[in-house]
Coordinates of C-alpha atoms and ligand atoms in Angstrom, one line a residue:
M24 CA -34.4 -3.0 -4.5
R25 CA -32.8 -4.0 -7.8
H26 CA -32.7 -0.3 -8.9
L27 CA -31.1 1.3 -6.0
N28 CA -28.4 3.0 -8.2
T29 CA -31.1 5.0 -10.1
L30 CA -31.9 6.9 -6.9
T31 CA -30.4 10.3 -6.0
P32 CA -27.4 10.0 -3.7
K33 CA -29.5 11.6 -0.9
R34 CA -32.4 9.3 -1.0
Q35 CA -29.8 6.4 -1.7
L36 CA -28.2 7.3 1.6
G37 CA -31.4 7.4 3.6
L38 CA -32.6 4.1 2.3
A39 CA -29.3 2.4 3.1
I40 CA -29.4 3.7 6.7
A41 CA -33.1 2.6 7.0
L42 CA -32.0 -0.9 5.7
S43 CA -29.2 -1.4 8.3
S44 CA -31.4 -0.1 11.1
L45 CA -34.0 -2.6 10.1
L46 CA -31.7 -5.4 10.4
L47 CA -31.2 -5.0 14.0
S48 CA -34.9 -5.7 14.8
S49 CA -35.8 -7.8 11.8
P50 CA -37.7 -11.0 12.8
A51 CA -35.8 -12.7 10.1
Q52 CA -32.6 -12.6 12.2
A53 CA -31.9 -15.3 14.3
S54 CA -32.1 -14.5 18.0
P55 CA -29.0 -15.2 20.1
A56 CA -30.6 -18.2 21.7
A57 CA -31.7 -19.6 18.1
T58 CA -28.0 -19.1 17.0
N59 CA -26.6 -20.8 20.0
A60 CA -29.0 -23.7 19.4
S61 CA -28.1 -24.1 15.8
N62 CA -24.5 -23.9 16.6
A63 CA -24.9 -26.8 18.9
N64 CA -26.4 -28.9 16.1
S65 CA -23.5 -27.9 13.8
S66 CA -20.4 -30.0 12.9
S67 CA -18.4 -26.9 12.3
P68 CA -18.3 -23.7 14.1
R69 CA -20.6 -20.9 12.7
V70 CA -18.9 -17.7 11.6
W71 CA -20.1 -14.6 9.7
I72 CA -18.8 -13.1 6.5
S73 CA -19.8 -10.3 4.4
L74 CA -19.8 -10.3 0.5
G75 CA -20.7 -8.5 -2.5
D76 CA -23.8 -9.7 -4.7
A77 CA -21.7 -11.6 -7.2
A78 CA -19.8 -13.5 -4.6
Y79 CA -23.2 -14.0 -2.8
Q80 CA -24.6 -15.6 -6.0
A81 CA -21.6 -17.9 -6.0
L82 CA -22.3 -18.8 -2.2
Q83 CA -25.8 -19.8 -3.1
K84 CA -24.6 -22.6 -5.2
L85 CA -22.8 -24.3 -2.3
P86 CA -25.3 -26.1 -0.3
R87 CA -22.5 -27.5 1.9
L88 CA -22.0 -24.0 3.4
K89 CA -25.6 -24.0 4.7
A90 CA -25.7 -20.3 4.7
R91 CA -28.2 -18.8 7.3
S92 CA -29.5 -15.6 8.4
E93 CA -28.7 -12.9 6.0
T94 CA -29.1 -9.3 5.6
S95 CA -27.8 -6.7 3.2
V96 CA -26.9 -3.0 2.7
A97 CA -26.0 -0.9 -0.3
A98 CA -22.5 0.0 -0.2
L99 CA -21.6 3.5 -1.2
A100 CA -18.7 4.5 -3.4
S101 CA -15.9 6.2 -2.0
G102 CA -14.9 7.7 -5.2
P103 CA -16.3 8.5 -8.7
A104 CA -17.1 5.5 -10.8
P105 CA -15.2 4.9 -14.0
A106 CA -16.6 6.6 -17.0
N107 CA -18.8 4.1 -19.1
S108 CA -18.3 3.6 -22.8
S109 CA -20.2 6.9 -23.8
G110 CA -17.9 8.8 -21.4
A111 CA -20.6 9.7 -18.8
V112 CA -19.4 9.5 -15.1
L113 CA -21.9 7.9 -12.7
E114 CA -22.8 10.0 -9.8
R115 CA -20.4 10.1 -6.8
E116 CA -21.8 7.9 -4.0
A117 CA -24.2 6.1 -6.0
A118 CA -24.6 2.6 -4.7
L119 CA -21.7 0.4 -5.7
E120 CA -23.3 -2.9 -5.1
Q121 CA -25.5 -4.7 -2.6
V122 CA -23.3 -6.2 0.3
H123 CA -24.6 -9.3 2.3
L124 CA -24.0 -10.4 5.8
V125 CA -24.1 -14.2 6.1
E126 CA -23.6 -16.8 8.7
V127 CA -21.8 -19.9 7.4
D128 CA -20.1 -22.9 8.7
E129 CA -16.3 -22.1 9.1
G130 CA -15.3 -25.4 7.7
G131 CA -17.0 -24.4 4.3
L132 CA -15.0 -21.1 3.9
A133 CA -12.4 -22.6 1.7
D134 CA -15.2 -23.8 -0.5
L135 CA -16.5 -20.2 -0.8
S136 CA -12.8 -19.0 -1.7
E137 CA -12.9 -21.7 -4.4
A138 CA -16.3 -20.8 -5.7
V139 CA -15.5 -17.2 -5.8
H140 CA -12.3 -17.9 -7.6
E141 CA -14.1 -20.2 -10.1
S142 CA -16.9 -18.0 -10.9
L143 CA -15.3 -14.6 -10.5
R144 CA -11.7 -15.2 -10.9
R145 CA -11.3 -13.0 -7.9
C146 CA -8.4 -13.5 -5.2
G147 CA -10.3 -12.3 -2.0
G148 CA -14.0 -11.6 -2.4
Y149 CA -15.3 -11.5 1.2
L150 CA -14.7 -10.1 4.7
F151 CA -14.4 -12.5 7.7
H152 CA -16.1 -11.2 10.9
A153 CA -15.3 -12.7 14.4
S154 CA -18.9 -11.9 15.6
K155 CA -22.2 -10.8 14.1
E156 CA -21.9 -7.6 15.9
E157 CA -18.7 -7.0 14.1
G158 CA -20.3 -7.9 10.8
L159 CA -23.2 -5.5 11.3
R160 CA -20.8 -2.6 12.3
S161 CA -18.9 -3.2 9.1
L162 CA -22.0 -3.2 7.0
Q163 CA -23.3 0.0 8.6
R164 CA -20.0 1.7 7.8
L165 CA -20.3 0.8 4.1
S166 CA -23.8 2.6 3.9
R167 CA -22.1 5.8 5.1
P168 CA -19.8 8.1 3.2
T169 CA -16.1 8.2 4.2
P170 CA -15.9 10.0 7.7
A171 CA -14.9 13.7 7.2
L172 CA -12.5 13.6 10.1
L173 CA -9.7 11.9 8.1
A174 CA -9.8 14.5 5.4
A175 CA -7.4 16.6 7.5
S176 CA -4.7 14.0 7.1
K177 CA -4.9 14.3 3.2
P178 CA -1.5 14.8 1.7
S179 CA -0.8 17.5 -0.8
Y180 CA 0.0 15.0 -3.5
V181 CA 2.8 17.4 -4.8
I182 CA 5.3 15.6 -7.0
D183 CA 8.6 17.3 -6.3
Q184 CA 11.1 14.6 -5.5
Q185 CA 12.6 13.9 -9.1
A186 CA 16.1 14.4 -7.8
L187 CA 15.6 11.4 -5.4
V188 CA 13.1 9.1 -7.3
T189 CA 14.8 9.2 -10.9
P190 CA 18.3 7.7 -9.9
M191 CA 16.3 5.1 -7.7
L192 CA 14.0 4.0 -10.6
S193 CA 16.9 3.3 -12.9
Q194 CA 18.8 1.0 -10.6
M195 CA 15.7 -1.3 -9.8
Q196 CA 15.9 -4.7 -11.3
A197 CA 13.4 -7.2 -12.6
S198 CA 15.8 -10.0 -11.9
N199 CA 15.7 -9.2 -8.3
I200 CA 12.0 -9.4 -8.1
G201 CA 11.9 -12.5 -10.2
Q202 CA 14.4 -14.2 -7.6
T203 CA 12.1 -13.3 -4.6
I204 CA 9.1 -14.8 -6.6
L205 CA 11.1 -18.0 -7.1
D206 CA 12.1 -18.0 -3.4
L207 CA 8.5 -17.6 -2.2
S208 CA 6.9 -19.9 -4.6
A209 CA 9.4 -22.6 -3.5
F210 CA 7.6 -23.0 -0.3
T211 CA 4.9 -25.9 -0.8
N212 CA 2.3 -23.4 0.0
R213 CA 1.9 -20.3 2.1
Y214 CA -1.4 -21.2 3.4
Y215 CA -2.4 -19.2 6.6
T216 CA -2.5 -22.4 8.9
S217 CA 0.3 -24.5 7.3
S218 CA 3.8 -25.1 8.5
S219 CA 5.2 -23.9 5.2
G220 CA 3.1 -20.8 5.4
V221 CA 4.7 -20.1 8.9
A222 CA 8.1 -20.9 7.5
A223 CA 7.5 -18.3 4.6
S224 CA 6.7 -15.7 7.2
N225 CA 9.8 -16.3 9.0
W226 CA 11.8 -16.4 5.7
L227 CA 10.6 -13.0 4.7
K228 CA 11.3 -11.5 8.2
T229 CA 14.9 -12.6 7.8
R230 CA 15.1 -11.4 4.0
W231 CA 13.8 -7.8 5.0
S232 CA 15.8 -7.7 8.1
N233 CA 19.0 -8.6 6.0
L234 CA 18.1 -5.6 3.6
A235 CA 17.7 -3.1 6.4
A236 CA 21.0 -4.3 8.2
G237 CA 22.9 -1.2 9.5
R238 CA 19.9 1.1 9.5
S239 CA 18.7 1.7 13.1
D240 CA 15.7 3.6 11.8
I241 CA 14.5 0.6 10.0
T242 CA 12.7 -2.3 12.1
V243 CA 11.3 -5.6 10.9
E244 CA 8.7 -7.4 13.0
Q245 CA 6.1 -10.0 12.8
F246 CA 2.5 -9.2 13.6
S247 CA 0.9 -12.2 15.4
H248 CA -2.7 -13.2 14.8
P249 CA -4.3 -15.1 17.8
A250 CA -6.5 -17.4 15.6
W251 CA -4.0 -19.0 13.3
A252 CA -0.2 -19.7 12.9
Q253 CA 1.0 -17.5 10.1
K254 CA 2.2 -14.0 10.9
S255 CA 2.2 -10.9 8.8
V256 CA 5.5 -9.3 8.3
I257 CA 6.1 -5.5 8.7
A258 CA 9.1 -3.4 7.9
T259 CA 9.0 0.1 9.2
F260 CA 11.1 3.0 8.1
K261 CA 10.7 5.6 10.9
G262 CA 10.1 9.2 9.7
T263 CA 12.7 11.8 10.6
D264 CA 10.6 14.7 11.5
N265 CA 6.9 13.8 10.5
A266 CA 7.0 10.3 12.0
S267 CA 3.4 10.3 13.3
E268 CA 2.1 10.4 9.6
V269 CA 2.3 6.9 8.2
V270 CA 2.2 5.6 4.5
V271 CA 1.4 1.9 4.0
L272 CA 2.5 -0.3 1.2
G273 CA 1.1 -3.8 1.3
A274 CA 0.9 -7.2 -0.5
H275 CA -0.3 -10.5 0.7
L276 CA 1.9 -13.3 1.9
D277 CA -0.4 -16.2 1.9
S278 CA -1.4 -18.5 -1.0
I279 CA -4.2 -20.9 -1.6
A280 CA -5.0 -23.6 -4.1
G281 CA -8.6 -24.9 -3.9
A282 CA -11.1 -25.9 -1.3
N283 CA -8.9 -28.3 0.8
T284 CA -5.4 -26.6 0.8
G285 CA -3.4 -28.3 3.5
E286 CA 0.1 -29.2 4.5
S287 CA 1.1 -30.8 1.3
T288 CA -1.0 -29.1 -1.1
R289 CA 1.1 -27.4 -3.8
A290 CA 0.1 -23.6 -4.0
P291 CA 3.2 -21.6 -5.4
G292 CA 1.3 -18.3 -5.6
A293 CA 3.9 -16.9 -7.8
D294 CA 1.6 -14.2 -9.2
D295 CA -0.9 -14.2 -6.2
D296 CA 0.8 -12.7 -4.5
A297 CA 4.5 -13.5 -4.4
S298 CA 4.7 -11.0 -7.2
G299 CA 3.5 -8.1 -4.7
V300 CA 5.7 -9.1 -1.9
A301 CA 8.6 -9.4 -4.3
S302 CA 7.6 -5.8 -5.6
L303 CA 7.8 -4.4 -2.1
T304 CA 11.0 -6.2 -1.4
E305 CA 12.8 -4.6 -4.3
I306 CA 11.4 -1.2 -3.1
I307 CA 13.0 -1.7 0.3
R308 CA 16.3 -2.8 -1.3
S309 CA 16.3 0.3 -3.4
L310 CA 15.4 2.7 -0.7
V311 CA 18.1 1.5 1.5
A312 CA 20.8 1.3 -1.4
S313 CA 19.9 5.0 -1.9
N314 CA 20.2 5.8 1.9
F315 CA 16.7 7.4 1.6
K316 CA 15.5 8.3 4.9
P317 CA 11.7 9.3 4.8
R318 CA 10.2 12.3 6.8
R319 CA 6.8 10.4 7.0
T320 CA 7.0 6.7 8.4
L321 CA 6.9 4.2 5.7
K322 CA 5.5 0.6 6.5
F323 CA 5.8 -2.2 4.1
M324 CA 3.2 -4.9 5.1
A325 CA 3.1 -8.6 4.0
Y326 CA -0.2 -9.6 5.2
A327 CA -1.2 -13.3 6.5
A328 CA -4.6 -14.9 5.6
E329 CA -5.7 -12.6 2.8
E330 CA -7.3 -15.6 0.9
V331 CA -9.7 -16.5 3.9
G332 CA -11.5 -13.2 4.2
L333 CA -8.7 -10.4 4.5
R334 CA -8.3 -11.7 8.0
G335 CA -4.5 -10.5 8.5
S336 CA -5.0 -7.0 7.1
Q337 CA -8.3 -6.4 8.9
E338 CA -6.7 -7.2 12.3
I339 CA -3.7 -4.8 11.4
A340 CA -6.0 -2.1 10.0
K341 CA -8.3 -2.3 13.1
S342 CA -5.4 -2.1 15.4
F343 CA -4.2 0.9 13.6
A344 CA -7.6 2.7 13.8
A345 CA -8.0 1.8 17.5
M346 CA -4.7 3.8 18.0
N347 CA -6.0 6.8 16.0
A348 CA -3.0 6.2 13.7
N349 CA -2.5 8.9 11.1
V350 CA -2.2 6.8 8.1
V351 CA -2.2 9.2 5.2
G352 CA -2.2 6.7 2.4
V353 CA -2.4 3.0 1.5
I354 CA -1.4 1.1 -1.5
Q355 CA -1.9 -2.7 -2.2
L356 CA 0.0 -4.7 -4.7
D357 CA -1.9 -7.9 -5.3
M358 CA -1.1 -9.7 -8.6
T359 CA 1.6 -7.4 -10.6
N360 CA 3.2 -10.0 -12.9
Y361 CA 0.8 -11.2 -15.6
K362 CA 0.0 -8.8 -18.4
G363 CA -3.5 -9.9 -19.4
A364 CA -4.8 -6.8 -21.1
I365 CA -3.9 -4.0 -23.3
N366 CA -2.9 -1.3 -20.5
D367 CA 0.0 -1.7 -18.2
I368 CA -1.5 -0.6 -15.0
Y369 CA -5.3 -0.7 -14.0
L370 CA -6.4 1.3 -11.3
F371 CA -9.5 0.0 -9.4
T372 CA -12.1 2.8 -8.6
D373 CA -14.2 1.1 -6.0
Y374 CA -13.3 1.0 -2.4
T375 CA -10.6 3.2 -3.2
D376 CA -9.7 7.0 -2.8
A377 CA -10.2 9.0 -6.1
G378 CA -7.7 11.7 -4.9
Q379 CA -5.0 9.1 -4.3
N380 CA -5.8 7.3 -7.5
Q381 CA -5.3 10.6 -9.3
F382 CA -2.0 11.1 -7.6
L383 CA -0.9 7.6 -8.8
T384 CA -2.0 8.5 -12.4
Q385 CA 0.3 11.5 -12.1
L386 CA 3.2 9.6 -10.7
I387 CA 3.0 7.2 -13.6
Q388 CA 2.8 10.0 -16.2
T389 CA 5.7 11.8 -14.6
Y390 CA 8.0 8.9 -14.0
L391 CA 7.0 6.1 -16.2
P392 CA 5.5 8.0 -19.1
T393 CA 5.6 5.0 -21.5
L394 CA 3.1 3.0 -19.4
K395 CA -0.6 2.7 -20.4
I396 CA -3.1 3.4 -17.6
G397 CA -6.5 1.8 -17.3
S398 CA -9.2 1.7 -14.8
D399 CA -11.7 -0.8 -13.5
R400 CA -13.7 -2.2 -10.8
C401 CA -12.8 -5.0 -8.7
G402 CA -15.9 -5.4 -6.2
Y403 CA -16.4 -5.9 -2.6
A404 CA -13.4 -7.1 -0.5
C405 CA -11.3 -7.8 -3.4
S406 CA -8.1 -7.5 -1.6
D407 CA -6.3 -6.0 1.6
H408 CA -6.9 -2.5 0.7
A409 CA -10.5 -3.1 1.5
S410 CA -9.7 -3.6 5.2
W411 CA -8.0 -0.1 5.4
N412 CA -10.9 1.5 3.3
A413 CA -13.4 0.0 5.9
Q414 CA -11.5 2.0 8.6
G415 CA -11.8 5.3 6.4
Y416 CA -8.2 5.4 5.1
A417 CA -7.3 6.5 1.6
T418 CA -6.4 3.4 -0.4
S419 CA -5.3 2.5 -4.0
M420 CA -5.2 -0.9 -5.8
P421 CA -3.2 -0.9 -8.9
F422 CA -3.7 -4.2 -10.8
E423 CA -2.0 -6.2 -13.4
S424 CA -4.8 -6.4 -15.9
S425 CA -8.6 -5.5 -16.4
F426 CA -10.5 -7.4 -13.9
A427 CA -11.8 -9.9 -16.3
A428 CA -8.6 -10.8 -18.0
D429 CA -6.3 -11.5 -14.8
N430 CA -4.0 -14.5 -14.4
P431 CA -5.9 -17.7 -15.1
Y432 CA -3.6 -19.9 -13.1
I433 CA -4.1 -18.4 -9.7
H434 CA -5.3 -20.4 -6.8
S435 CA -3.9 -23.6 -8.4
A436 CA -0.5 -25.4 -8.5
N437 CA 0.0 -23.8 -11.9
D438 CA 0.4 -20.3 -10.5
T439 CA 4.1 -20.5 -11.1
Y440 CA 6.8 -18.2 -12.3
A441 CA 7.3 -20.3 -15.5
N442 CA 3.5 -19.6 -16.2
S443 CA 4.2 -15.8 -15.9
G444 CA 6.9 -16.3 -18.6
N445 CA 10.0 -16.7 -16.3
Q446 CA 10.2 -12.8 -16.0
A447 CA 9.2 -10.0 -13.7
D448 CA 9.2 -7.3 -16.4
H449 CA 5.5 -6.4 -15.6
S450 CA 6.1 -6.3 -11.8
L451 CA 8.9 -4.0 -12.1
K452 CA 6.4 -1.4 -13.4
F453 CA 4.3 -1.8 -10.4
A454 CA 7.5 -1.8 -8.0
R455 CA 8.7 1.6 -9.7
M456 CA 5.3 3.2 -9.4
A457 CA 5.0 2.2 -5.8
L458 CA 8.6 3.4 -5.0
A459 CA 7.7 6.8 -6.6
Y460 CA 4.6 6.8 -4.3
A461 CA 6.7 5.9 -1.2
V462 CA 9.3 8.7 -1.8
E463 CA 7.1 11.4 -3.0
L464 CA 4.7 10.8 0.1
G465 CA 7.6 9.8 2.4
A466 CA 9.6 12.9 1.7
D467 CA 6.8 15.3 2.8
G468 CA 6.5 16.9 6.2
P469 CA 4.9 20.1 7.7
A470 CA 6.0 23.1 5.9
V471 CA 9.1 24.5 7.5
T472 CA 9.2 28.3 8.0
P473 CA 12.8 29.4 8.6
P474 CA 13.1 32.7 10.4
A475 CA 14.5 35.5 8.3
D476 CA 18.3 35.3 7.8
K477 CA 18.5 32.5 10.3
T478 CA 22.2 31.4 10.4
E479 CA 23.7 28.0 11.3
T480 CA 27.4 27.5 11.5
F481 CA 29.9 24.6 11.7
S482 CA 33.6 24.7 12.2
G483 CA 36.3 22.0 11.7
S484 CA 39.3 21.0 9.6
L485 CA 39.8 19.2 6.4
T486 CA 42.8 17.8 4.5
L487 CA 43.4 17.4 0.7
N488 CA 40.2 15.8 -1.0
Q489 CA 38.6 15.0 2.4
T490 CA 34.9 15.8 2.3
R491 CA 32.2 16.6 4.8
S492 CA 28.4 16.6 4.1
F493 CA 25.9 18.7 5.8
G494 CA 22.3 18.7 5.7
P495 CA 19.5 18.3 4.9
F496 CA 18.5 21.9 5.4
K497 CA 14.8 22.7 5.0
L498 CA 14.0 25.2 2.3
K499 CA 10.5 26.3 2.1
A500 CA 9.0 27.0 -1.3
G501 CA 10.0 30.5 -2.7
G502 CA 13.1 30.9 -0.1
T503 CA 16.7 31.1 -0.7
L504 CA 19.4 29.2 1.0
K505 CA 23.1 30.6 1.0
A506 CA 26.0 28.4 1.9
S507 CA 29.4 30.3 2.4
S508 CA 32.7 29.1 3.9
S509 CA 35.8 30.9 5.1
G510 CA 39.0 29.7 6.8
T511 CA 42.7 29.2 6.2
G512 CA 43.1 26.8 3.3
D513 CA 41.5 26.2 0.0
I514 CA 38.1 24.7 0.0
D515 CA 35.4 23.9 -2.6
L516 CA 31.7 24.1 -2.0
F517 CA 28.9 22.1 -3.6
V518 CA 25.2 22.5 -2.9
K519 CA 22.5 20.2 -4.1
K520 CA 18.5 20.2 -3.7
G521 CA 16.6 17.0 -3.1
A522 CA 19.8 14.6 -2.7
P523 CA 23.3 14.7 -1.1
A524 CA 25.8 16.7 -3.0
S525 CA 28.9 15.4 -4.6
S526 CA 31.8 17.0 -6.5
S527 CA 30.1 15.7 -9.6
S528 CA 26.5 16.1 -8.8
Y529 CA 25.3 19.5 -7.6
D530 CA 22.9 22.5 -8.4
C531 CA 25.5 25.1 -7.3
K532 CA 29.4 24.9 -6.9
S533 CA 32.0 27.4 -5.7
D534 CA 35.7 26.2 -6.4
G535 CA 37.9 29.2 -6.2
S536 CA 41.4 29.0 -5.1
T537 CA 40.8 30.1 -1.4
A538 CA 38.7 29.2 1.5
S539 CA 36.1 31.9 0.8
E540 CA 33.4 30.4 -1.4
S541 CA 29.7 30.9 -1.5
C542 CA 26.7 29.4 -3.3
S543 CA 22.9 30.2 -3.2
V544 CA 20.0 27.9 -4.3
N545 CA 16.2 28.8 -4.4
S546 CA 13.2 26.7 -5.0
T547 CA 9.7 26.9 -6.1
A548 CA 8.8 23.8 -3.8
N549 CA 9.5 22.7 -0.4
T550 CA 12.7 20.7 -0.5
D551 CA 15.8 19.5 1.3
V552 CA 19.2 21.0 0.6
Y553 CA 22.5 19.3 1.2
V554 CA 26.0 21.0 1.3
L555 CA 29.4 19.3 0.7
L556 CA 32.8 20.7 1.5
K557 CA 35.8 19.3 -0.1
G558 CA 39.3 20.1 0.9
Y559 CA 41.9 21.3 -1.8
T560 CA 44.6 22.1 0.7
A561 CA 44.8 21.2 4.5
G562 CA 43.2 23.9 6.6
S563 CA 40.5 24.9 9.1
Y564 CA 37.3 26.2 7.8
K565 CA 33.8 27.6 8.8
L566 CA 30.6 27.0 7.0
T567 CA 27.7 29.3 7.4
V568 CA 24.3 28.4 6.1
S569 CA 21.7 31.1 6.0
Y570 CA 18.1 31.3 4.8
T571 CA 16.2 34.0 3.3
P572 CA 12.3 33.4 3.2
Q573 CA 10.4 34.7 0.2
Ligands
ZN83 ZN1 -4.2 -12.1 -4.1

């Protein structure tokens, strides 16, 4: 059993399934009656958690947890393993690690978080399950390859929104991220059951709502969790014409400092994970400042209760799966502001999607070409992306350092902005990468096939220097869009692909001395086209936009 990963993938799969079916009838399992009897004698409710081998070893050192009935399966990788030092890539779907289902005292869970942090320097590290049955279902899913039915939702991962993304990246500011980190770490702690943890959730809802003020297509809501007080916060940019496809950008709101985090325990969580929430906040600000309206729906999520078994994100991901939500991509920012290793951004290859990770690599190479990219593994249930991965969705987890060289101050009173050097330059890299991800995925919709020579016309009047904008008009790859004007006065015409046109920013202009102007643009990729008319003398005009497909 210790050499599972030397088996071929096919035999591996068979063995994993055999293991999980054995579980259901194993005499080693406590019967429901026995479980109830032991519960009756316990001072603390018994709960179920699943955890990887390394965290399981940490658990064994904690007699207070009184871990009982245990079983395990071999988790299958959802993507290729990273190349080893000799350059060989391990076989796809080889076993990642052994994952164990364990019954423990709920009161001892904080001890486990502490032990996982102490021995593994890991933020999450286990999944909480409300029942044994739920835990078994979760383990059984792990031993199967990702369901094929979601493959239909895979985006094209084409990078074609430079006109929108590049100006947004240049106006993002590390100082804004730093201020949000300071604001969040000013709460005594953001523990999932504490009053300051609740206050931090309310504060963030207000902050995001203020950023979205004036945009009726953006809503900011709190997601309530029945078993604890802290609510997750979700900001939604509703897609214009492809709203049923959803892109999720996440970070976790809660913080922790040791086994007995309580009302007055100081847990600033500046890096873990105010830095992730602050990065999302700067993305929201930048998208609104640029008046970006996505075609797909974008959802920004600050999860409650990550540090105690990914509980907030699990409830949210399960609710989305239950609604058959078409989530086409998930990215998690958990710890972004401590540069502990040589590369700038490390992409974790386990419990993530290889295709989406490759897309992120290309986004970094396109938009942030000076950054160095690394890869590593993070292990089972390492952060909230694992909750989405468990439901079959494509996830990525870009991290601040190699796994072994992350911030040494997390989960203590010392996880402060000062101990990240009073700067947010490292976080800004992640915020820019994630904004590019949001815009490139958000700007996509179903291919538009305009009918041949389709014509749209608008009529109105303009005075001197008065402008009027039109669009976006959908232009399919290979097609041509022609805008032409006629009328009584003198009008100038500007046309731009990918962003609203102005008299100083355009791909094509026509500024003769009459009202008869025309401009054509073509494109090698699907894009949006915007038209601007600007009056030179007062007059009435007519604009005609016509398409010619390839
Ligand atoms: Zn974290």
